[in-house]
mmCIF file of the C-alpha atoms, coordinates in Angstrom:
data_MODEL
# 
_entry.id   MODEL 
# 
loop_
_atom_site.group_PDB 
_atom_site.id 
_atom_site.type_symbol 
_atom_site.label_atom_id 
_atom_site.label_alt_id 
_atom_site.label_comp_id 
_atom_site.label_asym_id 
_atom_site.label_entity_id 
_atom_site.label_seq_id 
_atom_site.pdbx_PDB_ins_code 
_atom_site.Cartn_x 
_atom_site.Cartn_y 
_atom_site.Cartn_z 
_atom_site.occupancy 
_atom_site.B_iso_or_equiv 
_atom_site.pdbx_formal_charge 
_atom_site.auth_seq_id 
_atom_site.auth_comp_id 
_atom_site.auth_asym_id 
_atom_site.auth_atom_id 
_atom_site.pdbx_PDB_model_num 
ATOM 1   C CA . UNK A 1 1   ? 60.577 145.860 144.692 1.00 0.00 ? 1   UNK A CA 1 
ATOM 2   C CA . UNK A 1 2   ? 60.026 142.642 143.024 1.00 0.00 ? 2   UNK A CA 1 
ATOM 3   C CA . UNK A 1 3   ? 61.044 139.716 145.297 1.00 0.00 ? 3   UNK A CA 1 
ATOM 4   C CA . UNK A 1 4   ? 61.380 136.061 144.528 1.00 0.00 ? 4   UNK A CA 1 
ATOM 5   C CA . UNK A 1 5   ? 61.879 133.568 147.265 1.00 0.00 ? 5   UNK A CA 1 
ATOM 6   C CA . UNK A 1 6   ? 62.408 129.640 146.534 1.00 0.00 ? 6   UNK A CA 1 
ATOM 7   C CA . UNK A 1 7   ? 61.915 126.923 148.832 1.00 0.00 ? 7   UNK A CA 1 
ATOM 8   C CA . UNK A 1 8   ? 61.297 123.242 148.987 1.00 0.00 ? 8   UNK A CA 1 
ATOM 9   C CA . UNK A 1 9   ? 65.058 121.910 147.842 1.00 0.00 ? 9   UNK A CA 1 
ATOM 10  C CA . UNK A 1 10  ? 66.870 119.304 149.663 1.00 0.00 ? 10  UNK A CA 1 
ATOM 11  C CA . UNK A 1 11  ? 68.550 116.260 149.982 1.00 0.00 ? 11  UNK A CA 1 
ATOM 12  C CA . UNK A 1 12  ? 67.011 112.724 148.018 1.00 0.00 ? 12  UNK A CA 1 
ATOM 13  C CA . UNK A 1 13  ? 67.675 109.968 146.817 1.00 0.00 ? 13  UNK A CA 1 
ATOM 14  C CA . UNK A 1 14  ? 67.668 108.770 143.270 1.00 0.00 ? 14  UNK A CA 1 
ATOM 15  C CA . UNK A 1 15  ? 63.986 108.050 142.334 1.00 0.00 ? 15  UNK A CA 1 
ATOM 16  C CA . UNK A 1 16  ? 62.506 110.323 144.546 1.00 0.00 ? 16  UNK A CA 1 
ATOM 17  C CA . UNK A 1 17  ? 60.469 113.153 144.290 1.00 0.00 ? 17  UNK A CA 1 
ATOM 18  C CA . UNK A 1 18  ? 60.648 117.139 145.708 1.00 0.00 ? 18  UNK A CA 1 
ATOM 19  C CA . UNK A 1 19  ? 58.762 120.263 145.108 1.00 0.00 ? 19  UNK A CA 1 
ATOM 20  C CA . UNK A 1 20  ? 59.889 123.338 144.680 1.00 0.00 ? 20  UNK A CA 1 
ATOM 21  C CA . UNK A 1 21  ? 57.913 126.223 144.889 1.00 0.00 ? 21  UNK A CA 1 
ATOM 22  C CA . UNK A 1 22  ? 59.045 130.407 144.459 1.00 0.00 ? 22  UNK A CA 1 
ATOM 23  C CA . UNK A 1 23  ? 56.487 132.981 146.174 1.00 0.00 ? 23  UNK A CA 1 
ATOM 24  C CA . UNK A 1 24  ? 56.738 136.001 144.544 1.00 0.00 ? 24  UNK A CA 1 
ATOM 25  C CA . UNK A 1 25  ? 55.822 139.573 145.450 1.00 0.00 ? 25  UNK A CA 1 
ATOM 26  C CA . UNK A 1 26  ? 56.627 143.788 144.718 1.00 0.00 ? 26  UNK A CA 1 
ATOM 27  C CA . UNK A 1 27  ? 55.043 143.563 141.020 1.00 0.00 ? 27  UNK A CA 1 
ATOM 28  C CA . UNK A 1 28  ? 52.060 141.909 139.265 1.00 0.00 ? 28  UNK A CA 1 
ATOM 29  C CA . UNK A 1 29  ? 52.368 138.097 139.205 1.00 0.00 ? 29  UNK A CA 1 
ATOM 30  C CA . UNK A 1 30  ? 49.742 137.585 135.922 1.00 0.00 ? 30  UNK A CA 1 
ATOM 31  C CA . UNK A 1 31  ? 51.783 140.031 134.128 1.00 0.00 ? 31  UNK A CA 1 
ATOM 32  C CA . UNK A 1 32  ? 54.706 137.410 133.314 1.00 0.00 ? 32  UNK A CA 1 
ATOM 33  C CA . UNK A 1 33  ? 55.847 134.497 132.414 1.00 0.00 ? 33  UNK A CA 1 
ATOM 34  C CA . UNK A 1 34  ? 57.779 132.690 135.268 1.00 0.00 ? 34  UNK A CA 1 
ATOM 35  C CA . UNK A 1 35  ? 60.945 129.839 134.539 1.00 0.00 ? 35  UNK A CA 1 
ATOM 36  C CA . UNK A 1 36  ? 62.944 127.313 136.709 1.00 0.00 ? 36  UNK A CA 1 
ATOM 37  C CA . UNK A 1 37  ? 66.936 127.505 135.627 1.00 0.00 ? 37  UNK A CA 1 
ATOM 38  C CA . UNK A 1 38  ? 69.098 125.450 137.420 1.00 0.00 ? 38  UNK A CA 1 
ATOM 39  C CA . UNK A 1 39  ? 73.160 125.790 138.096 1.00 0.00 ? 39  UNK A CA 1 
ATOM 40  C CA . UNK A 1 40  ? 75.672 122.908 138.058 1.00 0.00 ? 40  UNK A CA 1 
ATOM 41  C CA . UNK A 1 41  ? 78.929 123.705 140.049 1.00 0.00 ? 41  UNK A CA 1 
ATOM 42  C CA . UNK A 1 42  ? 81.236 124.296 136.863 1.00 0.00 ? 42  UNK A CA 1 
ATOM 43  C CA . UNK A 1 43  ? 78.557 124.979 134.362 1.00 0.00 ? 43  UNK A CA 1 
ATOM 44  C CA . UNK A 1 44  ? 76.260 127.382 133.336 1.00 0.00 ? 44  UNK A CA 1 
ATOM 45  C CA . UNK A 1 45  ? 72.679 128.001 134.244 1.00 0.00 ? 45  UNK A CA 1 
ATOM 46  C CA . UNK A 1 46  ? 70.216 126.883 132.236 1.00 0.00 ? 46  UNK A CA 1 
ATOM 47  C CA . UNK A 1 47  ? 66.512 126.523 131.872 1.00 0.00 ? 47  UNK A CA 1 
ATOM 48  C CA . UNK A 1 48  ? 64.692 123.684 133.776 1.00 0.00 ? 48  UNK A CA 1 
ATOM 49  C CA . UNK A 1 49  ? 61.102 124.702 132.592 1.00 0.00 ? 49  UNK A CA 1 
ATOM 50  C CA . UNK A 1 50  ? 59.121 127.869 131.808 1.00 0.00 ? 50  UNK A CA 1 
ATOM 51  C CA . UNK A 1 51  ? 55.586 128.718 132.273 1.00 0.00 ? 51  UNK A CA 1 
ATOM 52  C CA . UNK A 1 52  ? 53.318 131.481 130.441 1.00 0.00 ? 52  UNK A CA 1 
ATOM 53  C CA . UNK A 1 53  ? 51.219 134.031 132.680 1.00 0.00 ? 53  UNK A CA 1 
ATOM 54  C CA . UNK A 1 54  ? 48.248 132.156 132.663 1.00 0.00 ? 54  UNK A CA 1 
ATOM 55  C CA . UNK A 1 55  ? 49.853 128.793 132.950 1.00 0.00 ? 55  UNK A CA 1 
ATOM 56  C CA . UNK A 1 56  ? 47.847 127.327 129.886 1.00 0.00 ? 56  UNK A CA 1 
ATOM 57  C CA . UNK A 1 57  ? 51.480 126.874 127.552 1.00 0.00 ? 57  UNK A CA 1 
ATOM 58  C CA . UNK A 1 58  ? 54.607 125.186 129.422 1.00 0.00 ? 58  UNK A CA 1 
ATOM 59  C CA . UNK A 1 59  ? 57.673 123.400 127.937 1.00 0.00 ? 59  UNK A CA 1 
ATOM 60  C CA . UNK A 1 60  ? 60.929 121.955 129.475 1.00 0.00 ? 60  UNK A CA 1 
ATOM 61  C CA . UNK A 1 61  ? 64.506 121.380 128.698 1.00 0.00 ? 61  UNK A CA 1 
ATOM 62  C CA . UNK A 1 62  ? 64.769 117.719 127.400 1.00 0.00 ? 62  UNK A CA 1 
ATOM 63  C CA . UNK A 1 63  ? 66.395 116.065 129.906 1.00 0.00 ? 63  UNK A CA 1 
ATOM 64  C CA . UNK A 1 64  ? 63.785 116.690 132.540 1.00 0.00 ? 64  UNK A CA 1 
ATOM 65  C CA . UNK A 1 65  ? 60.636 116.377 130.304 1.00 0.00 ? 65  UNK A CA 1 
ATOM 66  C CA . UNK A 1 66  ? 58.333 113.710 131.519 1.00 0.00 ? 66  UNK A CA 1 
ATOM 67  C CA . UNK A 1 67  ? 59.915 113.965 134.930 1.00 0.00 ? 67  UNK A CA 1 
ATOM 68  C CA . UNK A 1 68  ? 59.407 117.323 136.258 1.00 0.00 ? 68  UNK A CA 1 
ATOM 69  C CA . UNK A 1 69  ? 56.040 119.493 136.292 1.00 0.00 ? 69  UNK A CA 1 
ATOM 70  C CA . UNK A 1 70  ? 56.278 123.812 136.069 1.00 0.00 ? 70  UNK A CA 1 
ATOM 71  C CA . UNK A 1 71  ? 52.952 124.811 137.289 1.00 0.00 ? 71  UNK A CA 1 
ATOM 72  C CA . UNK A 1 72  ? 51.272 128.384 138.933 1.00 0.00 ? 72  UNK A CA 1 
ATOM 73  C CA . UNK A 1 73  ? 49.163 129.524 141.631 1.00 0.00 ? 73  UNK A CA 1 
ATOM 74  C CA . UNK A 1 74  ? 48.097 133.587 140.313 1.00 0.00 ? 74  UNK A CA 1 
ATOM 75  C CA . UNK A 1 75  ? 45.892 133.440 143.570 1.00 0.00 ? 75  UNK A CA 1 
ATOM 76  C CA . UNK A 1 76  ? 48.461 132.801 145.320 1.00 0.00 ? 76  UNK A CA 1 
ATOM 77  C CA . UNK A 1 77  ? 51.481 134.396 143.581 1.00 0.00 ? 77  UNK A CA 1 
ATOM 78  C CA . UNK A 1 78  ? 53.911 131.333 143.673 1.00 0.00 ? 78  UNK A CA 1 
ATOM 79  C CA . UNK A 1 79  ? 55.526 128.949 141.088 1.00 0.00 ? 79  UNK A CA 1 
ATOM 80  C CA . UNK A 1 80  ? 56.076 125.399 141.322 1.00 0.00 ? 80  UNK A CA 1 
ATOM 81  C CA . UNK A 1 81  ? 58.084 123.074 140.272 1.00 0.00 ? 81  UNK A CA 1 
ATOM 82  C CA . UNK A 1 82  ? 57.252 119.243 140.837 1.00 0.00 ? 82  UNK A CA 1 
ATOM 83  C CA . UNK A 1 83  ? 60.417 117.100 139.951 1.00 0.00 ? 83  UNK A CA 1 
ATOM 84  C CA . UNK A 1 84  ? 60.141 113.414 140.215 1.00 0.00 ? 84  UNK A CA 1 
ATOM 85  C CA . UNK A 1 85  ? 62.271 110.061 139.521 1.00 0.00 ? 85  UNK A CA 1 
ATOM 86  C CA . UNK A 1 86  ? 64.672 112.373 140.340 1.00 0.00 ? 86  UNK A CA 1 
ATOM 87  C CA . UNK A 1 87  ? 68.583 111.785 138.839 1.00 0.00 ? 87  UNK A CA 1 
ATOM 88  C CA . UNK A 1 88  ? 72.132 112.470 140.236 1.00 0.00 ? 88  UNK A CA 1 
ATOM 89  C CA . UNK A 1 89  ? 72.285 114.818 137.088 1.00 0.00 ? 89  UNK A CA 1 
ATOM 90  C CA . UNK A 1 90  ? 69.583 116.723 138.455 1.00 0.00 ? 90  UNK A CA 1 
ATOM 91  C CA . UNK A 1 91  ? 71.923 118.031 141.481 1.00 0.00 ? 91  UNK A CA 1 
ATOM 92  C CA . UNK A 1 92  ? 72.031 121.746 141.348 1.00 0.00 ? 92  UNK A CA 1 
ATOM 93  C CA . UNK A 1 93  ? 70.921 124.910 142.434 1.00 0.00 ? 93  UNK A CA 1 
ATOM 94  C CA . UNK A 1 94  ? 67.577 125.523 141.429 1.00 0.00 ? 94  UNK A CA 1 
ATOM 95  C CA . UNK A 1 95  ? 66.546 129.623 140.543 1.00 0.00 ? 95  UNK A CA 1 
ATOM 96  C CA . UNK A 1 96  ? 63.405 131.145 140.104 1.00 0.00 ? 96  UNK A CA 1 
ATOM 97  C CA . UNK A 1 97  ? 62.834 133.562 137.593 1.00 0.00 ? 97  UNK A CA 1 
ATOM 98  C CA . UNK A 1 98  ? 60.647 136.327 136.291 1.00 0.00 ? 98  UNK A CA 1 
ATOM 99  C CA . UNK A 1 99  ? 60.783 136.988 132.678 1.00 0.00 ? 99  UNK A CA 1 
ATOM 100 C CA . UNK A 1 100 ? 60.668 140.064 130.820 1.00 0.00 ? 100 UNK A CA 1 
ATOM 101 C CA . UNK A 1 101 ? 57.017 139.367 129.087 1.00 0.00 ? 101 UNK A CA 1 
ATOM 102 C CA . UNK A 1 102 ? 53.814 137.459 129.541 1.00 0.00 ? 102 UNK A CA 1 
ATOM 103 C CA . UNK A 1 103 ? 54.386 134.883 127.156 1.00 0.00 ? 103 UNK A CA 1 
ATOM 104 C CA . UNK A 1 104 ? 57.483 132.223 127.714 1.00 0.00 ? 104 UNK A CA 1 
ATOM 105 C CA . UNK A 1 105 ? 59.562 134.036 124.563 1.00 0.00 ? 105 UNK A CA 1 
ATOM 106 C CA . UNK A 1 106 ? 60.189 136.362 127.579 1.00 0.00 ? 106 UNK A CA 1 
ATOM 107 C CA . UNK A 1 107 ? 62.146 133.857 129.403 1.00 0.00 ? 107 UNK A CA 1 
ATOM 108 C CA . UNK A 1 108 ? 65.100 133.882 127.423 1.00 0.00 ? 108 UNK A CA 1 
ATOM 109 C CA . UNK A 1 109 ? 66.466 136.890 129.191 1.00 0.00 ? 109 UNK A CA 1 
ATOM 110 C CA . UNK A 1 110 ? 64.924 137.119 132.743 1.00 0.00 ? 110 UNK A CA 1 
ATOM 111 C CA . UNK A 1 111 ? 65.262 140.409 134.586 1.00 0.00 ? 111 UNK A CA 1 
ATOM 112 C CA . UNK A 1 112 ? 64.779 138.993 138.370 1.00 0.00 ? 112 UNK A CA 1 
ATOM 113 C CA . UNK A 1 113 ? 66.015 136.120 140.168 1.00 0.00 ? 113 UNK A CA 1 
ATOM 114 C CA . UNK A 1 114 ? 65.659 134.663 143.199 1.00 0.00 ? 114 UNK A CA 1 
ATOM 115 C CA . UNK A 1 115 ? 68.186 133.148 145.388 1.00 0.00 ? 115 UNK A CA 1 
ATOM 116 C CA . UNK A 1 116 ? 68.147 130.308 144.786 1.00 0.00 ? 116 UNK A CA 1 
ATOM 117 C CA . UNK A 1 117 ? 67.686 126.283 146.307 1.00 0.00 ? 117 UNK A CA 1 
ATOM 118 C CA . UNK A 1 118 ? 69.564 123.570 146.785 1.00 0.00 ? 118 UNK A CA 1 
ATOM 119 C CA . UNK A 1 119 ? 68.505 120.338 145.184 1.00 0.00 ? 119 UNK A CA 1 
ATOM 120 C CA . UNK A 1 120 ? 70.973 117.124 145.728 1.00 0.00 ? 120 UNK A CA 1 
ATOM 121 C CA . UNK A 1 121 ? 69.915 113.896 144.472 1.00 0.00 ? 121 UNK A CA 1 
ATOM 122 C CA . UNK A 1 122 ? 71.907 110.864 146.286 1.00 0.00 ? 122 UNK A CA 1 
ATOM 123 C CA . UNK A 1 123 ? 72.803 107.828 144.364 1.00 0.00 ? 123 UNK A CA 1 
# 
C-alpha cells in the first residue's frame, strides 16, 4: 500500500531554516508528481510547493517563493522540502502528498497523504 512518511519539522526561530523530507514507498515513486500542503489551525490546507516526476518543473504558492525549495531523490524515493528565512506565518502542519499524475496538474487533487509534521516558527 502506498505509504508516505514526513519528517524533519520542529521548533525555530524566525529566520531560520528546516528541512523537511517525506520517504515514500508501496507504489512507483517516478510515476508521480509529489506536493508539500500545509494546514493552519482554523484554515484550510493548501499547497506549499509541487514537484513533477522527474523533478525538472516545480512552482510554489507565493508567499513562500524565494524562501522554500521542493526538490526529489527517485533513487531514493523521498521528497524534500528546504524552507528558509522562515516566518511566524509559516507555522503549520506540513503534509506530503502524492498526486494523481506525473505531471504537477495532478496535484490539484492528491489521492495519498501522509501524516503529517509539525513546523513552528518562534518570533
Amino acid at each position: 500500500q502506498v505509504v508516505l512518511v514526513e519528517s524533519g519539522g520542529g521548533l525555530v526561530q524566525e529566520g531560520g531554516s528546516l528541512r523537511l523530507s517525506c520517504a515514500a514507498s508501496g507504489f512507483t515513486f517516478t510515476g508521480y508528481a509529489m506536493g508539500w500542503f500545509r494546514q493552519a489551525p482554523g484554515k484550510e490546507r493548501d499547497l506549499v510547493a509541487r514537484i513533477n516526476w522527474l523533478g525538472s518543473s516545480a512552482d510554489y504558492t507565493d508567499s513562500v517563493k524565494g524562501r522554500f525549495t521542493i526538490s526529489r531523490d527517485n533513487g531514493k524515493n523521498t521528497l524534500y522540502l528546504q524552507m528558509n528565512s522562515l516566518k511566524p506565518e509559516d507555522t503549520a502542519v506540513y503534509f506530503c502528498a502524492r498526486c494523481i499524475s506525473s505531471g504537477t496538474a495532478g496535484c490539484a487533487s492528491p489521492n495519498y497523504w501522509g501524516q503529517g509534521t509539525q513546523v513552528t516558527v518562534s518570533s
